Amino acid sequence: LEIVGQAYWHTTEALQTDEGHAKAEELLEYCRRVRDCHVFAYKKNLPKQGDANEVVSSAREECLRELLIVVQRHCPGLRLIVIEKRQTNAQNDADRRVVKSLRAEKRLSRHTRLLLVSPKDEYLLWLPDLSAMAFRRSKTHKDKTSYYFEQFLGEISIVNTLD
């Protein structure tokens, strides 16, 4: 909040201005300096056949499962997962089912709570939004932002590729 200077942050919007770029870099530098661990589950080779929504939903479920398993393994005392609320209740229910399934498989503690919130209500989501941008742009862009991941997060991140 001190770096952003206001009660609102959205990485994509911030990157539209020079001031936003500067704040994004300052936030990334903060993550690097405090050695804030970032965990990514990444799947790039999606099937070319089938319904696009189902393909994306399946990939999201696979990535979310892997992400939660890795985080639980590295943080066994984990008691709260905060993720961004999605567009529909059906999508939110799909994320809840992933957590329920992992609990049933004993891969996620039954004491770990899931909280679905909007970034406008929960500042904890600002940095995951920022780090996801840095990781994604390292794969999709060729501009200055394509180096953010390597420059700021590479040494403090765990990346699991699911292909």
PDB file of C-alpha atoms in Angstrom:
ATOM      1  CA  LEU A   1       0.000   0.000   0.000  1.00  0.00           C
ATOM      2  CA  GLU A   2       2.887   2.372   0.747  1.00  0.00           C
ATOM      3  CA  ILE A   3       4.392   1.740  -2.698  1.00  0.00           C
ATOM      4  CA  VAL A   4       1.099   1.926  -4.602  1.00  0.00           C
ATOM      5  CA  GLY A   5      -0.015   5.042  -2.721  1.00  0.00           C
ATOM      6  CA  GLN A   6      -3.721   4.328  -2.991  1.00  0.00           C
ATOM      7  CA  ALA A   7      -6.247   1.630  -2.101  1.00  0.00           C
ATOM      8  CA  TYR A   8      -6.359   0.204  -5.618  1.00  0.00           C
ATOM      9  CA  TRP A   9      -3.935  -1.755  -7.790  1.00  0.00           C
ATOM     10  CA  HIS A  10      -4.441  -3.592 -11.039  1.00  0.00           C
ATOM     11  CA  THR A  11      -1.270  -4.558 -12.857  1.00  0.00           C
ATOM     12  CA  THR A  12      -2.663  -4.439 -16.396  1.00  0.00           C
ATOM     13  CA  GLU A  13      -4.039  -0.950 -15.836  1.00  0.00           C
ATOM     14  CA  ALA A  14      -0.856   0.216 -14.113  1.00  0.00           C
ATOM     15  CA  LEU A  15       1.284  -0.862 -17.069  1.00  0.00           C
ATOM     16  CA  GLN A  16      -0.551   1.622 -19.279  1.00  0.00           C
ATOM     17  CA  THR A  17       1.482   4.501 -17.815  1.00  0.00           C
ATOM     18  CA  ASP A  18       5.124   5.261 -17.070  1.00  0.00           C
ATOM     19  CA  GLU A  19       4.224   5.879 -13.418  1.00  0.00           C
ATOM     20  CA  GLY A  20       2.500   2.494 -13.298  1.00  0.00           C
ATOM     21  CA  HIS A  21       5.567   0.783 -14.770  1.00  0.00           C
ATOM     22  CA  ALA A  22       7.714   2.442 -12.117  1.00  0.00           C
ATOM     23  CA  LYS A  23       5.397   1.275  -9.333  1.00  0.00           C
ATOM     24  CA  ALA A  24       5.289  -2.260 -10.773  1.00  0.00           C
ATOM     25  CA  GLU A  25       9.075  -2.352 -10.783  1.00  0.00           C
ATOM     26  CA  GLU A  26       9.190  -1.009  -7.235  1.00  0.00           C
ATOM     27  CA  LEU A  27       6.737  -3.696  -6.076  1.00  0.00           C
ATOM     28  CA  LEU A  28       8.754  -6.408  -7.844  1.00  0.00           C
ATOM     29  CA  GLU A  29      11.938  -5.067  -6.264  1.00  0.00           C
ATOM     30  CA  TYR A  30      10.211  -5.233  -2.879  1.00  0.00           C
ATOM     31  CA  CYS A  31       9.378  -8.931  -3.506  1.00  0.00           C
ATOM     32  CA  ARG A  32      12.974  -9.617  -4.484  1.00  0.00           C
ATOM     33  CA  ARG A  33      14.386  -7.739  -1.505  1.00  0.00           C
ATOM     34  CA  VAL A  34      12.220  -9.503   1.105  1.00  0.00           C
ATOM     35  CA  ARG A  35      12.703 -12.844  -0.710  1.00  0.00           C
ATOM     36  CA  ASP A  36       8.951 -13.349  -0.992  1.00  0.00           C
ATOM     37  CA  CYS A  37       8.532 -16.847  -2.496  1.00  0.00           C
ATOM     38  CA  HIS A  38       6.381 -17.087  -5.631  1.00  0.00           C
ATOM     39  CA  VAL A  39       4.973 -20.399  -6.850  1.00  0.00           C
ATOM     40  CA  PHE A  40       3.778 -20.936 -10.414  1.00  0.00           C
ATOM     41  CA  ALA A  41       2.017 -23.830 -12.097  1.00  0.00           C
ATOM     42  CA  TYR A  42       2.337 -23.451 -15.852  1.00  0.00           C
ATOM     43  CA  LYS A  43       0.745 -25.372 -18.712  1.00  0.00           C
ATOM     44  CA  LYS A  44       1.404 -24.137 -22.218  1.00  0.00           C
ATOM     45  CA  ASN A  45       0.533 -27.045 -24.520  1.00  0.00           C
ATOM     46  CA  LEU A  46      -3.244 -27.047 -24.401  1.00  0.00           C
ATOM     47  CA  PRO A  47      -5.149 -29.511 -26.607  1.00  0.00           C
ATOM     48  CA  LYS A  48      -6.207 -27.986 -29.911  1.00  0.00           C
ATOM     49  CA  GLN A  49      -9.353 -30.111 -30.029  1.00  0.00           C
ATOM     50  CA  GLY A  50     -12.513 -29.802 -27.980  1.00  0.00           C
ATOM     51  CA  ASP A  51     -14.511 -26.964 -26.547  1.00  0.00           C
ATOM     52  CA  ALA A  52     -12.188 -24.023 -25.778  1.00  0.00           C
ATOM     53  CA  ASN A  53     -13.921 -23.268 -22.462  1.00  0.00           C
ATOM     54  CA  GLU A  54     -13.558 -26.887 -21.328  1.00  0.00           C
ATOM     55  CA  VAL A  55      -9.889 -26.984 -22.364  1.00  0.00           C
ATOM     56  CA  VAL A  56      -9.128 -23.807 -20.419  1.00  0.00           C
ATOM     57  CA  SER A  57     -11.156 -24.965 -17.413  1.00  0.00           C
ATOM     58  CA  SER A  58      -9.341 -28.285 -17.355  1.00  0.00           C
ATOM     59  CA  ALA A  59      -5.944 -26.574 -17.598  1.00  0.00           C
ATOM     60  CA  ARG A  60      -6.887 -24.156 -14.812  1.00  0.00           C
ATOM     61  CA  GLU A  61      -7.983 -27.043 -12.592  1.00  0.00           C
ATOM     62  CA  GLU A  62      -4.745 -28.917 -13.256  1.00  0.00           C
ATOM     63  CA  CYS A  63      -2.642 -25.826 -12.521  1.00  0.00           C
ATOM     64  CA  LEU A  64      -4.618 -24.923  -9.400  1.00  0.00           C
ATOM     65  CA  ARG A  65      -4.252 -28.481  -8.065  1.00  0.00           C
ATOM     66  CA  GLU A  66      -0.488 -28.453  -8.645  1.00  0.00           C
ATOM     67  CA  LEU A  67      -0.118 -24.980  -7.178  1.00  0.00           C
ATOM     68  CA  LEU A  68      -1.976 -25.882  -3.993  1.00  0.00           C
ATOM     69  CA  ILE A  69      -0.088 -29.166  -3.586  1.00  0.00           C
ATOM     70  CA  VAL A  70       3.274 -27.420  -3.925  1.00  0.00           C
ATOM     71  CA  VAL A  71       2.319 -24.621  -1.550  1.00  0.00           C
ATOM     72  CA  GLN A  72       1.020 -27.116   1.046  1.00  0.00           C
ATOM     73  CA  ARG A  73       4.244 -29.145   0.744  1.00  0.00           C
ATOM     74  CA  HIS A  74       6.446 -26.069   1.243  1.00  0.00           C
ATOM     75  CA  CYS A  75       4.198 -24.528   3.912  1.00  0.00           C
ATOM     76  CA  PRO A  76       2.729 -27.434   5.905  1.00  0.00           C
ATOM     77  CA  GLY A  77       1.195 -25.037   8.440  1.00  0.00           C
ATOM     78  CA  LEU A  78      -0.838 -23.340   5.715  1.00  0.00           C
ATOM     79  CA  ARG A  79      -4.288 -22.447   7.018  1.00  0.00           C
ATOM     80  CA  LEU A  80      -5.590 -19.904   4.520  1.00  0.00           C
ATOM     81  CA  ILE A  81      -5.631 -19.760   0.733  1.00  0.00           C
ATOM     82  CA  VAL A  82      -6.744 -16.454  -0.747  1.00  0.00           C
ATOM     83  CA  ILE A  83      -7.546 -16.541  -4.455  1.00  0.00           C
ATOM     84  CA  GLU A  84      -9.243 -14.132  -6.783  1.00  0.00           C
ATOM     85  CA  LYS A  85     -12.971 -14.525  -7.070  1.00  0.00           C
ATOM     86  CA  ARG A  86     -13.948 -15.424 -10.616  1.00  0.00           C
ATOM     87  CA  GLN A  87     -16.695 -14.095 -12.872  1.00  0.00           C
ATOM     88  CA  THR A  88     -19.409 -16.641 -12.048  1.00  0.00           C
ATOM     89  CA  ASN A  89     -20.535 -18.763  -9.128  1.00  0.00           C
ATOM     90  CA  ALA A  90     -20.056 -21.856 -11.293  1.00  0.00           C
ATOM     91  CA  GLN A  91     -16.392 -20.954 -11.811  1.00  0.00           C
ATOM     92  CA  ASN A  92     -15.939 -20.293  -8.088  1.00  0.00           C
ATOM     93  CA  ASP A  93     -17.590 -23.633  -7.334  1.00  0.00           C
ATOM     94  CA  ALA A  94     -15.111 -25.347  -9.679  1.00  0.00           C
ATOM     95  CA  ASP A  95     -12.220 -23.892  -7.638  1.00  0.00           C
ATOM     96  CA  ARG A  96     -13.905 -25.017  -4.414  1.00  0.00           C
ATOM     97  CA  ARG A  97     -14.239 -28.543  -5.838  1.00  0.00           C
ATOM     98  CA  VAL A  98     -10.484 -28.628  -6.478  1.00  0.00           C
ATOM     99  CA  VAL A  99      -9.845 -27.790  -2.827  1.00  0.00           C
ATOM    100  CA  LYS A 100     -12.432 -30.338  -1.648  1.00  0.00           C
ATOM    101  CA  SER A 101     -10.844 -33.016  -3.834  1.00  0.00           C
ATOM    102  CA  LEU A 102      -7.359 -32.262  -2.504  1.00  0.00           C
ATOM    103  CA  ARG A 103      -8.641 -32.493   1.056  1.00  0.00           C
ATOM    104  CA  ALA A 104     -10.260 -35.863   0.298  1.00  0.00           C
ATOM    105  CA  GLU A 105      -6.940 -37.061  -1.148  1.00  0.00           C
ATOM    106  CA  LYS A 106      -5.180 -35.734   1.986  1.00  0.00           C
ATOM    107  CA  ARG A 107      -2.973 -33.530  -0.186  1.00  0.00           C
ATOM    108  CA  LEU A 108      -4.343 -30.382   1.443  1.00  0.00           C
ATOM    109  CA  SER A 109      -5.018 -30.011   5.137  1.00  0.00           C
ATOM    110  CA  ARG A 110      -8.653 -30.101   6.164  1.00  0.00           C
ATOM    111  CA  HIS A 111      -7.804 -27.082   8.343  1.00  0.00           C
ATOM    112  CA  THR A 112      -6.830 -24.948   5.351  1.00  0.00           C
ATOM    113  CA  ARG A 113      -9.572 -22.498   4.463  1.00  0.00           C
ATOM    114  CA  LEU A 114     -10.270 -21.134   0.977  1.00  0.00           C
ATOM    115  CA  LEU A 115     -11.260 -17.502   0.608  1.00  0.00           C
ATOM    116  CA  LEU A 116     -12.452 -16.178  -2.757  1.00  0.00           C
ATOM    117  CA  VAL A 117     -12.242 -12.384  -2.885  1.00  0.00           C
ATOM    118  CA  SER A 118     -11.821  -9.457  -5.227  1.00  0.00           C
ATOM    119  CA  PRO A 119      -8.475  -7.609  -5.416  1.00  0.00           C
ATOM    120  CA  LYS A 120     -10.361  -4.388  -4.689  1.00  0.00           C
ATOM    121  CA  ASP A 121     -11.242  -5.854  -1.272  1.00  0.00           C
ATOM    122  CA  GLU A 122      -8.038  -7.755  -0.517  1.00  0.00           C
ATOM    123  CA  TYR A 123      -4.577  -6.271  -0.989  1.00  0.00           C
ATOM    124  CA  LEU A 124      -3.028  -9.757  -0.651  1.00  0.00           C
ATOM    125  CA  LEU A 125      -4.018 -10.335  -4.286  1.00  0.00           C
ATOM    126  CA  TRP A 126      -2.021  -7.418  -5.664  1.00  0.00           C
ATOM    127  CA  LEU A 127       1.354  -9.175  -5.609  1.00  0.00           C
ATOM    128  CA  PRO A 128       0.123 -12.456  -7.138  1.00  0.00           C
ATOM    129  CA  ASP A 129      -1.434 -10.382  -9.926  1.00  0.00           C
ATOM    130  CA  LEU A 130       1.887  -8.623 -10.426  1.00  0.00           C
ATOM    131  CA  SER A 131       4.010 -11.777 -10.307  1.00  0.00           C
ATOM    132  CA  ALA A 132       1.645 -13.604 -12.683  1.00  0.00           C
ATOM    133  CA  MET A 133       2.061 -10.709 -15.115  1.00  0.00           C
ATOM    134  CA  ALA A 134       5.846 -10.937 -14.848  1.00  0.00           C
ATOM    135  CA  PHE A 135       5.838 -14.692 -15.439  1.00  0.00           C
ATOM    136  CA  ARG A 136       3.322 -14.543 -18.315  1.00  0.00           C
ATOM    137  CA  ARG A 137       5.158 -11.735 -20.065  1.00  0.00           C
ATOM    138  CA  SER A 138       8.418 -13.671 -19.830  1.00  0.00           C
ATOM    139  CA  LYS A 139       6.698 -16.146 -22.166  1.00  0.00           C
ATOM    140  CA  THR A 140       4.598 -13.841 -24.341  1.00  0.00           C
ATOM    141  CA  HIS A 141       6.349 -10.483 -24.729  1.00  0.00           C
ATOM    142  CA  LYS A 142       9.609  -9.080 -26.075  1.00  0.00           C
ATOM    143  CA  ASP A 143       9.548  -5.665 -24.387  1.00  0.00           C
ATOM    144  CA  LYS A 144      11.030  -4.449 -21.098  1.00  0.00           C
ATOM    145  CA  THR A 145       8.381  -6.326 -19.101  1.00  0.00           C
ATOM    146  CA  SER A 146       9.518  -9.646 -20.579  1.00  0.00           C
ATOM    147  CA  TYR A 147      12.583  -9.434 -18.304  1.00  0.00           C
ATOM    148  CA  TYR A 148      10.713  -8.652 -15.078  1.00  0.00           C
ATOM    149  CA  PHE A 149      10.455 -12.304 -14.042  1.00  0.00           C
ATOM    150  CA  GLU A 150      14.140 -13.059 -14.539  1.00  0.00           C
ATOM    151  CA  GLN A 151      15.234  -9.739 -13.059  1.00  0.00           C
ATOM    152  CA  PHE A 152      13.076  -9.717  -9.933  1.00  0.00           C
ATOM    153  CA  LEU A 153      11.492 -13.121  -9.289  1.00  0.00           C
ATOM    154  CA  GLY A 154      13.612 -15.811 -10.936  1.00  0.00           C
ATOM    155  CA  GLU A 155      15.728 -16.584  -7.874  1.00  0.00           C
ATOM    156  CA  ILE A 156      12.797 -16.630  -5.464  1.00  0.00           C
ATOM    157  CA  SER A 157      10.270 -18.621  -7.490  1.00  0.00           C
ATOM    158  CA  ILE A 158       9.212 -22.212  -7.853  1.00  0.00           C
ATOM    159  CA  VAL A 159       7.957 -22.991 -11.366  1.00  0.00           C
ATOM    160  CA  ASN A 160       6.171 -26.265 -12.109  1.00  0.00           C
ATOM    161  CA  THR A 161       5.577 -26.893 -15.796  1.00  0.00           C
ATOM    162  CA  LEU A 162       2.725 -29.317 -16.349  1.00  0.00           C
ATOM    163  CA  ASP A 163       3.356 -30.233 -20.006  1.00  0.00           C
TER     164      ASP A 163
END
